[in-house]
Structure formats: structure tokens, C-alpha cells
PDB file of C-alpha atoms and ligand atoms in Angstrom:
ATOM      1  CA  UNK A   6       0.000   0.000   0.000  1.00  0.00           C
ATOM      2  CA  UNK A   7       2.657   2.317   0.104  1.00  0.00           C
ATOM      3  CA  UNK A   8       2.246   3.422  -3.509  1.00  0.00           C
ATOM      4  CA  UNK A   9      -1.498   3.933  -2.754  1.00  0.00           C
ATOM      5  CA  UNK A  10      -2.559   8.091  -3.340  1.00  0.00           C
ATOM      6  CA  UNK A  11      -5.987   9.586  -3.237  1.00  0.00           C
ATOM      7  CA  UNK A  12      -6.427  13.382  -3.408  1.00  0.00           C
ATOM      8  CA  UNK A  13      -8.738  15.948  -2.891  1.00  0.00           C
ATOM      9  CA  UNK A  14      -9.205  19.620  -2.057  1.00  0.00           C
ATOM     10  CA  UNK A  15     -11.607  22.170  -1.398  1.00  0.00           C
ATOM     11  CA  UNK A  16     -13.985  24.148  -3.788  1.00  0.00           C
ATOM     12  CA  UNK A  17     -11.852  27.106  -4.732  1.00  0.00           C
ATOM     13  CA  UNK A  18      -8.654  24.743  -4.936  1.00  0.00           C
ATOM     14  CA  UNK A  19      -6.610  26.720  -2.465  1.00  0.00           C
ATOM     15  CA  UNK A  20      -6.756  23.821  -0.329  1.00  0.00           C
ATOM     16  CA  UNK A  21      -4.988  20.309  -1.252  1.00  0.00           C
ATOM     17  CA  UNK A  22      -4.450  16.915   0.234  1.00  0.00           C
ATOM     18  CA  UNK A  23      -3.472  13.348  -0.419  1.00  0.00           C
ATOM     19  CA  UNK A  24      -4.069  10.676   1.748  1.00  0.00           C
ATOM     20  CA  UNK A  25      -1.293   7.622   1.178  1.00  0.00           C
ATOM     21  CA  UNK A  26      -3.671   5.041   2.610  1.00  0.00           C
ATOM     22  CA  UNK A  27      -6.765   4.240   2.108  1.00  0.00           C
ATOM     23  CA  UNK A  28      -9.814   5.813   4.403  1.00  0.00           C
ATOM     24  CA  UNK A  29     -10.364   3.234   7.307  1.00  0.00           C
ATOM     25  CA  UNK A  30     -14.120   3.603   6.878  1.00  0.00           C
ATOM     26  CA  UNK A  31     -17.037   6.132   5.419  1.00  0.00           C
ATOM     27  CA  UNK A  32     -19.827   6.714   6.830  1.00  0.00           C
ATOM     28  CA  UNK A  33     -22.976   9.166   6.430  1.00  0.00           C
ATOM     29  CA  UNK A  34     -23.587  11.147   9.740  1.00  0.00           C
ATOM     30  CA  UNK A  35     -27.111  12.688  10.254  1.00  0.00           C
ATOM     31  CA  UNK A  36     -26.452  14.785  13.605  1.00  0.00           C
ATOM     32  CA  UNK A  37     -27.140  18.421  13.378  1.00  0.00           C
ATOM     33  CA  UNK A  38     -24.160  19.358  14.118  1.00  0.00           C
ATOM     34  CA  UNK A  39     -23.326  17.666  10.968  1.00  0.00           C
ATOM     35  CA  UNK A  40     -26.052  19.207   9.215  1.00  0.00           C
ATOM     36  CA  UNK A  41     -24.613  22.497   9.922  1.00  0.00           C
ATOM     37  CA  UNK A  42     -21.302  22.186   9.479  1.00  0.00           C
ATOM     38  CA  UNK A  43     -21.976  20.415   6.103  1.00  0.00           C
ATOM     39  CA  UNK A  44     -24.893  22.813   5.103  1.00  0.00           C
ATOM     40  CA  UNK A  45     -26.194  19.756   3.816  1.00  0.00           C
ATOM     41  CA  UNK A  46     -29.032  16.924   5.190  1.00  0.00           C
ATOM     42  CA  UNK A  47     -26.624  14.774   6.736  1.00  0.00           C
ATOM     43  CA  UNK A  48     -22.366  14.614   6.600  1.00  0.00           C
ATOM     44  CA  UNK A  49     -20.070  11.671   4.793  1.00  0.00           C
ATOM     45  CA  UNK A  50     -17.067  11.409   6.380  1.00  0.00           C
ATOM     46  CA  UNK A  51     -14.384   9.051   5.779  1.00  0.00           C
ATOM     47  CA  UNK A  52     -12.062   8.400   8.717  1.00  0.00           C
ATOM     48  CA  UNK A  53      -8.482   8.822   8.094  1.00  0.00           C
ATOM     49  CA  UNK A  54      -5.635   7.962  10.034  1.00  0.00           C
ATOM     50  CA  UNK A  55      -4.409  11.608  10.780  1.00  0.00           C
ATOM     51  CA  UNK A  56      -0.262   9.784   9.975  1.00  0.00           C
ATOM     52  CA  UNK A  57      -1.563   9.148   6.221  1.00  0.00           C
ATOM     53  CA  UNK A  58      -3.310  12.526   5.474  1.00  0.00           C
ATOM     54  CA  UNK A  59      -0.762  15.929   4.289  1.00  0.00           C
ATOM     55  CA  UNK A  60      -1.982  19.131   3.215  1.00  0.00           C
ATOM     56  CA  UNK A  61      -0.257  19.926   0.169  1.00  0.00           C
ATOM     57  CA  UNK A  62      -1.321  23.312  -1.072  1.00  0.00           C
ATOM     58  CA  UNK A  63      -2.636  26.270   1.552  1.00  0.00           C
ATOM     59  CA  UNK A  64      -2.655  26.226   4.810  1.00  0.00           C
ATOM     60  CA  UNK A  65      -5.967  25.154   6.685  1.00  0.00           C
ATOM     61  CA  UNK A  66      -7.997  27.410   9.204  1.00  0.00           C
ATOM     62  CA  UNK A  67      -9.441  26.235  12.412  1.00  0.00           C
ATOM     63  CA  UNK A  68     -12.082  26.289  14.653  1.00  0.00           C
ATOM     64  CA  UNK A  69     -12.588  24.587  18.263  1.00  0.00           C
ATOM     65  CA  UNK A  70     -15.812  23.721  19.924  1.00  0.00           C
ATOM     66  CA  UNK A  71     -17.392  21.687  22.750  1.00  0.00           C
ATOM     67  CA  UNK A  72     -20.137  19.006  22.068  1.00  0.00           C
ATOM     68  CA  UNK A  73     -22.710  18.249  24.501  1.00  0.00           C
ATOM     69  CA  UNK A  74     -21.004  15.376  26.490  1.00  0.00           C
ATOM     70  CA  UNK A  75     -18.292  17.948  27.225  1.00  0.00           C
ATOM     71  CA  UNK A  76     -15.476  16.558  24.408  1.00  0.00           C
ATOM     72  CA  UNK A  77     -13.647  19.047  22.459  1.00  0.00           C
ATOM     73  CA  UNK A  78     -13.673  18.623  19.000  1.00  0.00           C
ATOM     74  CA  UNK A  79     -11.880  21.495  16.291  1.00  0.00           C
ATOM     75  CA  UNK A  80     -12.800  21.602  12.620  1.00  0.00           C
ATOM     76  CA  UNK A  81     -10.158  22.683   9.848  1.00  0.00           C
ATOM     77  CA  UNK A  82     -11.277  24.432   6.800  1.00  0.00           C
ATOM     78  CA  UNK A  83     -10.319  26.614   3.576  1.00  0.00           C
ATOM     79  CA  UNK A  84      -9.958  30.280   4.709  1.00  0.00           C
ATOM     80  CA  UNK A  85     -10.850  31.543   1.101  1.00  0.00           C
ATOM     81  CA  UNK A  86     -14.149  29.655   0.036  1.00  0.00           C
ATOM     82  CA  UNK A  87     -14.861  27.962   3.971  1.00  0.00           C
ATOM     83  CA  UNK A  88     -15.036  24.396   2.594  1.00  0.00           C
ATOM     84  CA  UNK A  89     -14.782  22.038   5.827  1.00  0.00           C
ATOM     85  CA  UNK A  90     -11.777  19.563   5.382  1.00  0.00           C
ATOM     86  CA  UNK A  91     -11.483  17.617   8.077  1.00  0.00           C
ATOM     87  CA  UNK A  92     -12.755  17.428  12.260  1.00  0.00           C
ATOM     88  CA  UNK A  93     -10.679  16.274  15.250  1.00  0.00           C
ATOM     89  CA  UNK A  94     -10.422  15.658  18.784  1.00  0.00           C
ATOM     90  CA  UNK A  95      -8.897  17.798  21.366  1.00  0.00           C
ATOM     91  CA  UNK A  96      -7.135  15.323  22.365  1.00  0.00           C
ATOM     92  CA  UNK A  97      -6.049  14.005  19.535  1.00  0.00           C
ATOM     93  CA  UNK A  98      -7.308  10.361  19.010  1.00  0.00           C
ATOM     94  CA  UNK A  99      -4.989  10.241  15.652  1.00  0.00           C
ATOM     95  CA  UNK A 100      -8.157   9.944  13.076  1.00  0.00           C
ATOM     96  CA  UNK A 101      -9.374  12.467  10.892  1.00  0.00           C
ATOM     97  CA  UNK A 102     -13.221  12.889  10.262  1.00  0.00           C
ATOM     98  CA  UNK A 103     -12.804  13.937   6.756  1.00  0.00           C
ATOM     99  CA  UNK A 104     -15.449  15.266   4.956  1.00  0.00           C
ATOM    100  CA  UNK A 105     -16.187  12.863   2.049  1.00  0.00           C
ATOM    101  CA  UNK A 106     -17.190  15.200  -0.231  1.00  0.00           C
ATOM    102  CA  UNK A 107     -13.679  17.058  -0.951  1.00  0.00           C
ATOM    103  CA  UNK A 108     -11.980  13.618  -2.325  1.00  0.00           C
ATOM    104  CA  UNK A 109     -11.426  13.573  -5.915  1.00  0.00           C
ATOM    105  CA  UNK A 110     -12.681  10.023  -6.222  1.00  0.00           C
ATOM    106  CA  UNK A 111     -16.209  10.149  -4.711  1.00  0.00           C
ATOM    107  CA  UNK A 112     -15.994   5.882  -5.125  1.00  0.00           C
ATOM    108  CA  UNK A 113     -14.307   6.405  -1.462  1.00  0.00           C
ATOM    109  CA  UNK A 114     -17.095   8.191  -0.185  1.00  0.00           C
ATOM    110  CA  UNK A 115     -19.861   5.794  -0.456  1.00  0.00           C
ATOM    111  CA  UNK A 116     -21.173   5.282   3.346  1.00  0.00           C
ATOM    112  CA  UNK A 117     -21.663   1.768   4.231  1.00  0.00           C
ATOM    113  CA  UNK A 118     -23.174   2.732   7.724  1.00  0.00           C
ATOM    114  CA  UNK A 119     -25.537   5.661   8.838  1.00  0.00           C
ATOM    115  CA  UNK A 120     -25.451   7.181  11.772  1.00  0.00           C
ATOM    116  CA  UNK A 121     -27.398   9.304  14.440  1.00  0.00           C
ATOM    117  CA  UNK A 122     -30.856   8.200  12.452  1.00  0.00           C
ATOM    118  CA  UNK A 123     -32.385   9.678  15.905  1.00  0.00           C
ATOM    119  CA  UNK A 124     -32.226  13.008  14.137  1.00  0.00           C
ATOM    120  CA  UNK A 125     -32.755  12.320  10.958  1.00  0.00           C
ATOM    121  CA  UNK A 126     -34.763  14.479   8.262  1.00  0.00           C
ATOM    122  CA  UNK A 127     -37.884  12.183   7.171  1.00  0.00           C
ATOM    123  CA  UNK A 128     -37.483  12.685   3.946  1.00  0.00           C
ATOM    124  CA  UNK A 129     -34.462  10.680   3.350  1.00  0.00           C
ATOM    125  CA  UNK A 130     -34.338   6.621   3.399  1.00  0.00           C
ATOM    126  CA  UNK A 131     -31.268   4.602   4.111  1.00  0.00           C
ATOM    127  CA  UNK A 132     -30.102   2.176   1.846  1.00  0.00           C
ATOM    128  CA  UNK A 133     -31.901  -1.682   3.081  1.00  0.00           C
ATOM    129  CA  UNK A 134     -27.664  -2.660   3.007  1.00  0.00           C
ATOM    130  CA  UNK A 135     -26.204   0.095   5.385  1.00  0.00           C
ATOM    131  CA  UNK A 136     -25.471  -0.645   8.767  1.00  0.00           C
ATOM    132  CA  UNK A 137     -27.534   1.926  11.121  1.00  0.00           C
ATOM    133  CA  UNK A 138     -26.958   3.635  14.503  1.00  0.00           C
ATOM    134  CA  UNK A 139     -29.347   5.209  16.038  1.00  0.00           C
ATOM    135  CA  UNK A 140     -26.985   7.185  18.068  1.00  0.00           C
ATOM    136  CA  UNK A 141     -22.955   7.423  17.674  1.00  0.00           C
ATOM    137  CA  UNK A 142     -21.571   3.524  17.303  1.00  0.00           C
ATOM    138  CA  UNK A 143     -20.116   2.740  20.303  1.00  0.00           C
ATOM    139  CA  UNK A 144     -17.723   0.025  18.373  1.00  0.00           C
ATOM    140  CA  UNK A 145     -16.809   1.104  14.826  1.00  0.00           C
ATOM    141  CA  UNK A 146     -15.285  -2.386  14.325  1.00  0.00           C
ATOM    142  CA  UNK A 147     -18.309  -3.506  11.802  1.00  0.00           C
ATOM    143  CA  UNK A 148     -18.173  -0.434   9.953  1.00  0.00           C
ATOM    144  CA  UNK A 149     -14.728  -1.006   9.400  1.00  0.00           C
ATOM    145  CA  UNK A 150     -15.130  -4.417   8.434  1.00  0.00           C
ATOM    146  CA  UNK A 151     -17.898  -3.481   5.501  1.00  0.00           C
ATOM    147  CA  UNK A 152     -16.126  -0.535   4.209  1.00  0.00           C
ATOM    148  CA  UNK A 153     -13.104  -2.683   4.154  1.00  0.00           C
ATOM    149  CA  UNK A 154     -14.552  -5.394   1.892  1.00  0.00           C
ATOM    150  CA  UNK A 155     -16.514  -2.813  -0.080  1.00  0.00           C
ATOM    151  CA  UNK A 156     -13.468  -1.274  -1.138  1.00  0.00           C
ATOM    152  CA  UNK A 157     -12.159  -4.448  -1.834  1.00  0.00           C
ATOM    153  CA  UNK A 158      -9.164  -3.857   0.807  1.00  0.00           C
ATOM    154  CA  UNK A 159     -10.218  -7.065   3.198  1.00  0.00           C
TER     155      UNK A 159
HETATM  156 ZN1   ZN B  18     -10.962  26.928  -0.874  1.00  0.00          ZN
HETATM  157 ZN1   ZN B  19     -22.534  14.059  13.033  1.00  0.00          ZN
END
């Protein structure tokens, strides 16, 4: 795998990664906080080991928050057009939450679980093949596993 490359960027292209492994998992989050941040019905995220993932044009900006259970989080984003990259946590747990959506290759993307259907809008359905949570997972292991063999990677 050490050959493997997969880029992306924001929308005004001032913004550039590659990740030099493949995403461990994607999944389609349908939290507000997702909604918002996304500006969209729910967020795909792909989670990235944060060793694999290096900015290679701009230089991202940041913002830090607290959720509800008390966690800090921080998102990253492009200062010029405000395209969300990526989301961490304060401490670090060494993954990226990267937002699906700036990869070149959206075949990475697809979500193989959905999660936080407590708050989801009603006028979406999720795929009868997608694992579901109605809250966050509390063990990402299966999610992991599908993505994985998916991808064709397990
Ligand atoms: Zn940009
Ligand atoms: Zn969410």
C-alpha cells in the first residue's frame, strides 16, 4: 500500500491533500451538528488515520468547539471559500473525520453505515444494506469491516 494516493481539495482549490492510505471507513452522519457544518441533510465522512493525510497546497484554518457530552472537538477548513476539510479531537485520538465530499474520487465516499438516524430528516431513506446507529456507534469495528470489503481492501 505504500504506492497507494488519493487526493482531494476544497472548492476554490486553495486547499490540497493526499491521503497515502486508504480511508479506514465512510460513513454518512445525520447529527445536526453535521447538518450544519456540512450545510447539507446529513455529513459523509471518511475516517483517516491523521499519519496518512498531508496538506499539500494552503494552509488550513481552524475552529474549536465543545459538544454536549463535554469533548472538544476542532474543525479545519479553507480560509478563502470555507469548505470544511477535516474534524478532530482535542485530544487528539490520531483519526481524521474527513469530509467525504472534498476527495477527488467520490468511489471512497460511499457510506456503508448511517449514523445518528435519531435526528434524521424524514425525507431521506437509508439504503436496506447500510449498517444503522441510532446514536454514535459505540464500536466502529463492523463499519470497518464493511467498508473494508466494499473497497475491496479485506
Ligand atoms: Zn478553498
Ligand atoms: Zn454528526
Amino acid at each position: 500500500m505504500s504506492d497507494f494516493t488519493l487526493e482531494g481539495g476544497c472548492q476554490c482549490g486553495a486547499i490540497r491533500y493526499r491521503l497515502t492510505a486508504p480511508p479506514l471507513m465512510a460513513y454518512a452522519c445525520h447529527c445536526s451538528e453535521c447538518r450544519r457544518t456540512t450545510a447539507s441533510a446529513f455529513g459523509v465522512s471518511c475516517a483517516v488515520l491523521q499519519d496518512t493525510m498531508e496538506i499539500t497546497r494552503g494552509t488550513l484554518k481552524r475552529i474549536d468547539w465543545e459538544v454536549e457530552s463535554g469533548a472538544h472537538r476542532y474543525g479545519e477548513f479553507c480560509g478563502a471559500c470555507g469548505s470544511r476539510i477535516r474534524n478532530g479531537d482535542v485530544p487528539s485520538r490520531g483519526v481524521f473525520s474527513l469530509r467525504a465530499g472534498t476527495l477527488d474520487d467520490q468511489q471512497w465516499a460511499e457510506p456503508v453505515a448511517h449514523t445518528w438516524l435519531s435526528s434524521k430528516v424524514g425525507w431521506f431513506s437509508v439504503p436496506d444494506d447500510a449498517l444503522t446507529f441510532d446514536a454514535q456507534p459505540t464500536d466502529y469495528t463492523p463499519i470497518i469491516e464493511a467498508y473494508q470489503k466494499r473497497r475491496g481492501l479485506a
